[in-house]
CSV table of C-alpha atoms in Angstrom, one decimal:
chain,number,residue,atom,x,y,z
A,17,MET,CA,82.2,97.3,136.7
A,18,LYS,CA,84.3,99.6,139.0
A,19,LYS,CA,84.6,103.0,137.5
A,20,VAL,CA,88.2,104.4,137.3
A,21,ILE,CA,90.0,107.2,135.6
A,22,LEU,CA,92.9,105.0,134.3
A,23,ARG,CA,93.5,101.4,134.9
A,24,THR,CA,95.3,98.4,133.4
A,25,VAL,CA,93.2,95.3,132.8
A,26,SER,CA,94.8,92.0,132.3
A,27,LEU,CA,92.8,89.0,131.3
A,28,THR,CA,94.1,85.7,130.0
A,29,ALA,CA,95.6,86.6,126.6
A,30,ILE,CA,96.9,83.3,125.4
A,31,THR,CA,93.4,81.8,124.6
A,32,THR,CA,91.5,85.0,124.0
A,33,VAL,CA,91.3,84.9,120.3
A,34,ALA,CA,90.3,81.3,120.2
A,35,ALA,CA,87.6,81.9,122.9
A,36,VAL,CA,86.1,84.8,120.9
A,37,SER,CA,85.3,82.5,118.1
A,38,ILE,CA,83.5,80.2,120.6
A,39,LEU,CA,81.8,83.1,122.1
A,40,ALA,CA,80.7,84.4,118.8
A,41,GLY,CA,79.5,81.1,117.6
A,42,CYS,CA,77.7,79.8,120.7
A,43,SER,CA,76.1,82.9,122.3
A,44,ASN,CA,73.2,85.1,121.4
A,45,THR,CA,73.8,88.7,120.8
A,46,THR,CA,71.5,91.4,122.1
A,47,THR,CA,71.1,94.2,119.5
A,48,GLY,CA,68.8,96.9,118.9
A,49,GLY,CA,66.5,95.8,121.7
A,50,SER,CA,66.0,92.3,120.3
A,51,THR,CA,68.0,89.0,120.7
A,52,SER,CA,69.2,87.2,117.6
A,53,THR,CA,71.6,84.3,117.0
A,54,ALA,CA,74.3,84.7,114.2
A,55,GLY,CA,73.0,83.0,111.1
A,56,SER,CA,69.3,82.9,112.3
A,57,THR,CA,66.4,84.6,110.4
A,58,GLY,CA,66.5,87.5,113.0
A,59,ALA,CA,70.2,88.4,112.4
A,60,GLY,CA,69.5,90.7,109.5
A,61,GLY,CA,67.0,92.7,111.4
A,62,ALA,CA,69.2,93.0,114.4
A,63,ALA,CA,72.0,94.3,112.0
A,64,ALA,CA,69.6,96.7,110.4
A,65,LYS,CA,68.6,98.2,113.8
A,66,GLN,CA,72.4,98.6,114.7
A,67,ALA,CA,73.0,100.4,111.4
A,68,ASP,CA,70.0,102.6,112.2
A,69,TRP,CA,71.7,103.5,115.5
A,70,ALA,CA,74.9,104.6,113.7
A,71,GLU,CA,73.0,106.7,111.3
A,72,GLN,CA,70.8,108.3,114.0
A,73,ASN,CA,73.9,109.2,115.9
A,74,GLY,CA,75.5,110.8,113.0
A,75,LEU,CA,78.5,108.6,112.5
A,76,ASN,CA,78.5,109.5,108.9
A,77,LYS,CA,78.4,113.3,109.5
A,78,THR,CA,81.1,115.9,109.9
A,79,GLU,CA,80.3,118.2,112.7
A,80,THR,CA,82.3,121.1,114.0
A,81,VAL,CA,84.4,120.9,117.1
A,82,GLU,CA,82.3,123.6,118.7
A,83,GLU,CA,79.1,121.6,118.0
A,84,LEU,CA,80.5,118.4,119.5
A,85,TYR,CA,82.0,120.1,122.5
A,86,ALA,CA,78.7,121.6,123.5
A,87,LYS,CA,77.1,118.2,123.4
A,88,ALA,CA,80.0,116.4,125.1
A,89,LYS,CA,79.8,118.8,128.1
A,90,GLN,CA,76.3,117.6,128.6
A,91,GLU,CA,77.5,114.1,128.5
A,92,GLY,CA,80.3,114.8,131.0
A,93,LYS,CA,82.7,112.0,130.1
A,94,VAL,CA,83.9,109.5,127.5
A,95,VAL,CA,84.9,106.0,128.2
A,96,VAL,CA,87.8,104.4,126.1
A,97,TYR,CA,89.1,101.0,125.9
A,98,SER,CA,92.7,101.4,124.8
A,99,GLN,CA,95.4,99.1,123.6
A,100,SER,CA,98.0,101.7,124.5
A,101,SER,CA,99.2,102.9,127.8
A,102,ARG,CA,99.8,106.2,126.1
A,103,ILE,CA,96.0,107.0,126.5
A,104,LYS,CA,97.0,108.6,129.8
A,105,ASP,CA,98.8,111.3,127.9
A,106,VAL,CA,95.8,111.7,125.7
A,107,LYS,CA,93.6,112.0,128.7
A,108,ALA,CA,95.7,114.8,130.1
A,109,THR,CA,95.7,116.9,127.0
A,110,PHE,CA,92.1,116.2,126.1
A,111,GLU,CA,90.8,117.2,129.6
A,112,ALA,CA,92.9,120.4,129.4
A,113,LYS,CA,91.5,121.3,126.1
A,114,TYR,CA,87.9,120.4,126.8
A,115,PRO,CA,87.1,121.2,130.5
A,116,GLY,CA,84.0,119.4,131.7
A,117,VAL,CA,84.5,116.2,129.8
A,118,VAL,CA,86.4,113.4,131.7
A,119,VAL,CA,88.3,110.6,129.9
A,120,GLU,CA,87.6,107.3,131.7
A,121,ALA,CA,90.3,105.1,130.3
A,122,TYR,CA,90.9,101.3,130.4
A,123,ASN,CA,94.2,100.0,129.2
A,124,MET,CA,94.1,96.5,128.0
A,125,THR,CA,95.5,94.3,125.2
A,126,THR,CA,93.6,94.2,121.9
A,127,ASN,CA,92.7,90.5,122.7
A,128,ASP,CA,91.2,91.5,126.0
A,129,ILE,CA,89.3,94.3,124.6
A,130,VAL,CA,87.7,92.0,122.0
A,131,GLU,CA,86.6,89.5,124.6
A,132,LYS,CA,85.4,92.2,126.9
A,133,LEU,CA,83.3,93.9,124.2
A,134,ILE,CA,81.7,90.6,123.1
A,135,ARG,CA,80.8,89.7,126.7
A,136,GLU,CA,79.5,93.0,127.6
A,137,GLN,CA,77.3,93.7,124.6
A,138,GLY,CA,76.1,90.1,124.6
A,139,ALA,CA,74.8,90.8,128.1
A,140,GLY,CA,73.3,94.1,127.0
A,141,VAL,CA,76.0,96.2,128.7
A,142,TYR,CA,77.3,99.2,126.6
A,143,ASN,CA,80.0,100.7,128.7
A,144,ALA,CA,82.6,101.7,126.0
A,145,ASP,CA,82.3,104.8,123.9
A,146,VAL,CA,85.7,104.7,122.0
A,147,VAL,CA,87.6,101.6,121.2
A,148,PHE,CA,91.3,101.9,120.3
A,149,VAL,CA,92.7,98.6,119.1
A,150,LYS,CA,94.9,96.7,116.6
A,151,ASP,CA,93.2,94.0,114.6
A,152,ALA,CA,94.7,91.0,116.4
A,153,GLY,CA,94.8,88.5,113.5
A,154,GLY,CA,91.8,90.0,111.9
A,155,THR,CA,89.7,89.3,115.0
A,156,VAL,CA,88.5,92.9,115.4
A,157,SER,CA,87.4,93.1,111.7
A,158,SER,CA,85.6,89.8,111.9
A,159,GLU,CA,84.1,89.7,115.4
A,160,LEU,CA,83.6,93.4,116.1
A,161,VAL,CA,83.3,95.3,112.9
A,162,LYS,CA,81.3,92.9,110.7
A,163,LYS,CA,79.0,92.2,113.7
A,164,ASN,CA,78.3,95.9,114.3
A,165,ILE,CA,79.8,95.8,117.8
A,166,VAL,CA,82.1,98.9,116.8
A,167,TYR,CA,81.7,101.4,114.0
A,168,LYS,CA,83.9,103.5,111.9
A,169,TYR,CA,83.8,107.2,112.4
A,170,LEU,CA,85.8,109.2,109.9
A,171,PRO,CA,84.7,112.8,109.3
A,172,SER,CA,85.3,114.3,105.9
A,173,ASP,CA,87.8,117.0,107.1
A,174,LEU,CA,90.1,114.3,108.6
A,175,ALA,CA,89.6,111.9,105.6
A,176,ALA,CA,90.7,114.7,103.2
A,177,LYS,CA,94.2,114.6,104.8
A,178,MET,CA,94.7,110.8,104.8
A,179,ILE,CA,96.5,108.6,102.3
A,180,GLU,CA,95.1,105.4,100.8
A,181,PRO,CA,94.3,102.8,101.7
A,182,TYR,CA,93.4,104.4,105.0
A,183,LYS,CA,91.4,107.2,103.4
A,184,SER,CA,88.6,105.0,102.0
A,185,GLN,CA,89.5,101.3,102.3
A,186,SER,CA,90.0,100.9,106.1
A,187,PRO,CA,87.3,99.4,108.5
A,188,GLY,CA,88.1,102.1,111.1
A,189,LEU,CA,90.0,105.4,111.4
A,190,VAL,CA,93.7,104.6,111.4
A,191,PRO,CA,95.7,107.5,112.7
A,192,TYR,CA,99.1,105.6,112.4
A,193,PHE,CA,100.6,102.2,112.0
A,194,SER,CA,103.7,100.5,113.4
A,195,LEU,CA,105.7,97.4,112.4
A,196,ARG,CA,107.5,94.5,114.0
A,197,SER,CA,111.1,95.5,113.4
A,198,ILE,CA,114.5,94.0,113.8
A,199,PHE,CA,116.6,95.6,116.5
A,200,TYR,CA,120.3,95.2,117.0
A,201,ASN,CA,123.0,96.4,119.4
A,202,THR,CA,125.0,99.4,118.1
A,203,ASP,CA,128.0,98.9,120.3
A,204,ALA,CA,128.7,95.6,118.6
A,205,ASN,CA,127.5,96.6,115.1
A,206,LYS,CA,128.0,99.8,113.3
A,207,THR,CA,125.4,98.7,110.7
A,208,THR,CA,122.7,96.0,110.7
A,209,PRO,CA,124.2,92.5,111.1
A,210,ILE,CA,121.5,90.8,109.1
A,211,THR,CA,119.9,91.6,105.7
A,212,ASN,CA,117.6,88.6,105.3
A,213,TRP,CA,115.1,87.0,107.7
A,214,TRP,CA,116.7,83.7,107.1
A,215,ASP,CA,119.9,85.0,108.7
A,216,LEU,CA,118.2,84.5,112.0
A,217,THR,CA,118.1,80.7,111.5
A,218,THR,CA,121.9,80.3,111.0
A,219,PRO,CA,124.3,79.0,113.7
A,220,GLU,CA,125.7,82.5,114.1
A,221,TRP,CA,122.5,83.5,115.8
A,222,LYS,CA,121.7,80.3,117.7
A,223,GLY,CA,120.2,81.2,121.1
A,224,LYS,CA,120.5,84.9,120.3
A,225,VAL,CA,117.2,85.8,118.7
A,226,MET,CA,114.7,87.5,121.0
A,227,PHE,CA,111.0,88.2,120.4
A,228,ASP,CA,107.7,88.3,122.1
A,229,GLU,CA,105.9,85.0,122.7
A,230,PRO,CA,103.4,85.1,119.8
A,231,LEU,CA,100.6,83.5,121.9
A,232,GLN,CA,100.8,86.6,124.0
A,233,SER,CA,101.6,89.1,121.3
A,234,ALA,CA,99.1,89.6,118.5
A,235,ASP,CA,101.7,91.7,116.6
A,236,THR,CA,104.2,88.9,116.6
A,237,MET,CA,101.6,86.4,115.4
A,238,ASP,CA,100.5,88.8,112.6
A,239,LEU,CA,104.1,89.0,111.4
A,240,PHE,CA,104.3,85.2,111.2
A,241,LEU,CA,100.9,85.1,109.5
A,242,ALA,CA,102.2,87.5,106.9
A,243,MET,CA,105.2,85.3,106.3
A,244,VAL,CA,102.9,82.3,105.9
A,245,GLN,CA,100.7,84.2,103.4
A,246,ASN,CA,103.7,85.4,101.4
A,247,ALA,CA,105.5,82.0,101.5
A,248,GLU,CA,106.7,82.5,97.8
A,249,GLU,CA,108.6,85.5,98.8
A,250,MET,CA,110.0,83.8,101.9
A,251,LYS,CA,111.0,80.9,99.5
A,252,GLN,CA,112.9,83.2,97.2
A,253,ALA,CA,114.6,85.0,100.1
A,254,TYR,CA,115.9,81.5,101.2
A,255,LYS,CA,117.4,80.9,97.9
A,256,GLU,CA,119.1,84.3,97.8
A,257,LYS,CA,120.5,83.6,101.3
A,258,PHE,CA,121.7,80.0,100.8
A,259,GLY,CA,122.0,79.8,97.0
A,260,LYS,CA,119.8,76.7,96.7
A,261,ASP,CA,116.1,75.9,96.8
A,262,ILE,CA,114.4,75.4,100.1
A,263,VAL,CA,113.6,71.9,101.2
A,264,LEU,CA,110.5,71.7,103.5
A,265,ASN,CA,110.9,69.6,106.6
A,266,GLY,CA,107.3,68.4,107.3
A,267,THR,CA,105.9,72.0,106.8
A,268,GLU,CA,103.4,73.4,104.4
A,269,ASN,CA,105.4,76.3,103.0
A,270,ALA,CA,108.5,78.4,103.4
A,271,GLY,CA,106.6,80.7,105.9
A,272,TYR,CA,106.0,77.8,108.3
A,273,GLU,CA,109.5,76.5,107.6
A,274,PHE,CA,111.0,79.8,108.7
A,275,ILE,CA,109.1,79.7,111.9
A,276,LYS,CA,110.1,76.1,112.6
A,277,GLN,CA,113.8,76.8,111.9
A,278,LEU,CA,113.7,79.9,114.0
A,279,VAL,CA,112.4,78.1,117.0
A,280,LYS,CA,114.8,75.2,116.6
A,281,ASN,CA,117.6,77.8,116.5
A,282,ASP,CA,116.9,78.2,120.3
A,283,ALA,CA,114.9,81.4,119.8
A,284,VAL,CA,114.5,83.3,123.2
A,285,LEU,CA,110.9,84.1,124.0
A,286,MET,CA,110.3,87.3,126.0
A,287,LYS,CA,107.3,88.6,127.9
A,288,SER,CA,107.2,92.0,126.2
A,289,SER,CA,108.6,94.3,123.5
A,290,ASP,CA,110.2,96.3,126.4
A,291,ASP,CA,112.1,93.2,127.5
A,292,VAL,CA,113.3,92.5,124.0
A,293,VAL,CA,114.7,96.0,123.3
A,294,GLU,CA,116.3,96.4,126.7
A,295,GLY,CA,117.8,92.9,126.4
A,296,ILE,CA,119.5,93.8,123.3
A,297,GLY,CA,120.6,97.3,124.3
A,298,LYS,CA,121.8,96.5,127.8
A,299,SER,CA,123.6,93.2,126.8
A,300,THR,CA,127.3,93.1,127.9
A,301,GLN,CA,128.1,90.1,125.7
A,302,ALA,CA,130.8,90.3,123.1
A,303,LYS,CA,128.1,89.2,120.6
A,304,PRO,CA,124.8,90.7,121.8
A,305,PRO,CA,121.5,89.1,120.9
A,306,ILE,CA,119.3,90.5,118.1
A,307,GLY,CA,115.6,90.5,118.0
A,308,PHE,CA,112.3,91.8,116.6
A,309,SER,CA,109.9,94.0,118.5
A,310,ALA,CA,107.5,96.9,118.2
A,311,SER,CA,109.0,99.5,116.0
A,312,SER,CA,107.5,102.2,118.2
A,313,LYS,CA,109.9,101.1,121.0
A,314,MET,CA,112.4,103.4,119.2
A,315,ARG,CA,111.0,106.0,121.5
A,316,ASP,CA,112.3,104.0,124.5
A,317,VAL,CA,115.7,103.7,122.8
A,318,VAL,CA,115.9,107.6,122.6
A,319,GLU,CA,114.5,108.2,126.2
A,320,LYS,CA,116.7,105.4,127.9
A,321,LYS,CA,119.7,106.0,125.7
A,322,LEU,CA,119.9,102.4,124.7
A,323,LYS,CA,122.6,101.3,122.3
A,324,VAL,CA,120.0,100.0,119.9
A,325,ASN,CA,118.9,100.6,116.3
A,326,THR,CA,116.6,99.1,113.8
A,327,THR,CA,117.0,98.1,110.1
A,328,TYR,CA,114.7,98.9,107.2
A,329,ASP,CA,116.5,96.7,104.7
A,330,VAL,CA,115.6,93.1,105.1
A,331,LYS,CA,114.6,90.5,102.6
A,332,PRO,CA,112.1,89.8,101.4
A,333,ARG,CA,110.3,92.6,103.3
A,334,ILE,CA,111.0,94.3,106.6
A,335,SER,CA,107.6,93.5,108.2
A,336,VAL,CA,103.8,93.7,107.9
A,337,VAL,CA,101.9,96.8,108.5
A,338,GLY,CA,100.3,97.0,111.9
A,339,PRO,CA,97.5,99.6,111.8
A,340,SER,CA,96.0,101.0,115.0
A,341,TYR,CA,92.2,101.6,114.8
A,342,LEU,CA,89.8,104.0,116.4
A,343,TYR,CA,86.1,103.1,116.6
A,344,ILE,CA,82.9,104.1,118.2
A,345,ALA,CA,81.3,101.4,120.2
A,346,ASN,CA,77.7,100.2,119.4
A,347,LYS,CA,75.2,102.1,121.6
A,348,ALA,CA,77.8,104.3,123.0
A,349,LYS,CA,76.3,106.5,125.8
A,350,ASN,CA,78.5,109.5,125.1
A,351,VAL,CA,78.6,109.7,121.3
A,352,SER,CA,79.5,113.4,121.0
A,353,ALA,CA,82.4,113.1,123.4
A,354,ALA,CA,83.5,109.9,121.6
A,355,LYS,CA,83.6,111.8,118.3
A,356,LEU,CA,85.5,114.7,119.9
A,357,LEU,CA,88.1,112.3,121.5
A,358,ILE,CA,88.6,110.4,118.1
A,359,ARG,CA,89.2,113.7,116.4
A,360,TRP,CA,91.7,114.7,119.1
A,361,MET,CA,93.5,111.4,118.9
A,362,ALA,CA,93.7,111.7,115.1
A,363,GLY,CA,95.3,115.1,115.2
A,364,GLU,CA,92.2,117.1,114.4
A,365,ALA,CA,91.6,118.9,111.1
A,366,ASP,CA,94.9,120.6,111.0
A,367,GLY,CA,97.0,117.6,112.0
A,368,GLN,CA,98.4,119.5,114.9
A,369,GLY,CA,96.1,118.3,117.7
A,370,GLU,CA,98.0,117.3,120.8
A,371,GLY,CA,96.1,114.1,121.2
A,372,PHE,CA,98.2,112.6,118.3
A,373,LYS,CA,101.5,113.6,119.7
A,374,PRO,CA,102.0,110.6,122.1
A,375,PHE,CA,101.7,108.3,119.0
A,376,ASN,CA,103.7,110.4,116.6
A,377,VAL,CA,107.0,108.8,117.7
A,378,GLN,CA,109.9,107.3,115.9
A,379,GLY,CA,108.8,103.9,114.7
A,380,SER,CA,105.3,104.9,114.0
A,381,TRP,CA,104.0,106.3,110.7
A,382,SER,CA,101.2,108.8,110.5
A,383,THR,CA,98.5,108.0,107.8
A,384,ARG,CA,98.1,111.7,107.0
A,385,THR,CA,99.8,113.9,104.5
A,386,ASP,CA,100.5,116.8,107.0
A,387,ASN,CA,102.1,115.5,110.2
A,388,GLY,CA,104.5,112.7,109.4
A,389,ARG,CA,108.0,112.4,110.8
A,390,THR,CA,111.1,113.1,108.8
A,391,ASP,CA,113.7,111.1,110.8
A,392,GLN,CA,112.7,107.8,109.4
A,393,PRO,CA,111.9,106.4,105.9
A,394,ALA,CA,108.8,107.9,104.3
A,395,ILE,CA,105.6,105.8,104.4
A,396,ASP,CA,105.8,105.2,100.7
A,397,LYS,CA,109.4,103.9,100.9
A,398,LEU,CA,108.7,101.1,103.3
A,399,ASN,CA,109.0,97.6,101.8
A,400,VAL,CA,106.3,95.9,103.8
A,401,TRP,CA,103.6,93.4,103.5
A,402,LYS,CA,99.9,94.6,103.6
A,403,TYR,CA,97.7,93.8,106.4
A,404,ASP,CA,95.1,91.2,105.3
A,405,PRO,CA,92.6,90.7,108.1
A,406,GLU,CA,90.6,88.1,106.3
A,407,PHE,CA,93.7,85.8,105.6
A,408,PHE,CA,95.0,86.3,109.2
A,409,TYR,CA,91.6,85.6,110.7
A,410,ASN,CA,91.1,82.4,108.7
A,411,ASN,CA,94.6,81.0,109.4
A,412,ALA,CA,95.3,82.3,113.0
A,413,ALA,CA,94.0,79.1,114.6
A,414,LYS,CA,96.1,76.9,112.3
A,415,LEU,CA,99.2,78.9,113.0
A,416,ARG,CA,98.6,78.8,116.8
A,417,GLU,CA,98.3,75.1,116.6
A,418,PHE,CA,101.5,74.8,114.6
A,419,TRP,CA,103.3,77.0,117.2
A,420,LEU,CA,102.2,74.8,120.1
A,421,LYS,CA,103.5,71.7,118.4
A,422,LEU,CA,106.9,73.3,118.1
A,423,GLN,CA,107.2,73.9,121.8
């Protein structure tokens, strides 16, 4: 692998999650110096050796920043696989704070990170130290966490400042979460033009609903999976909108039916969240399009002075929580530097660490009690669906197949 300071890596995202399942089921995994096949008699021993590695490297300990920095300087660098391009800002502040420790950052999609880690560690290559990802339909939880390819690192002084469920029930350290939010043009609308997800399926919005292609966007797919899981709520929202019970048209439930009707209403699929928000904000149409995109894109709205706003009042719920996770990779070569970087990105013990600032933007919600924003609804006021990695993982392939048949 060519070593660089910051690079953007793009693999094939459309089939990555499906390919991960094939890789996990068909290939051997090298762990703890031995090779085992998932489900074989050697798997337990390999997992035990991996757990020993985590314990031996103090992933369950809380060390001082001074202790970690002294060791990190001896390591000299930390390699991070990041789902966010904002890692370049983290790199700048971390290297300024901790001279002698270089951040070697690789910017990829979460799907690409999952595939890369499985291939690398399956070949006995342990390049990554820190892994910064979303769950991508539960794939990270099922294919990386459960198989000890990545580990949770949450020192007690950081955990003490976090709210539940992120304090004790999360598979990794979650510094913040974002949503898939509905955006609208403020030149044409003084207030939100919709109050129910089913509004988007009406003739009024035919050909005017924009969102990321879900086979390219794990976050969009997660939103649809949440609607499928909470189909009873979608069913009730339909009745509140149209005053009658929903009639399914060859679909399994109201979640699938919503997706089908949305597509048949000539939905406009975009390449990225940036394209969605800019398409809404820069439109010169008398009736501009509406759309849903990453809530954190509100930072772009402010920076680019786009005529866009988002709504937090949509039935049955505004969105599904989209946590961002920090992990330490199995057999990381620079463990102390990895711990130091994770602390930095999580805001450090006092919550004021500059490594968290690039992510503490409007449209993102800190999971801590001491550094949240006040210019958006409080975290406990958000009417959102919870993130269910097990359901999402077990139903993602089915939803992808359903989506492809709609095209």
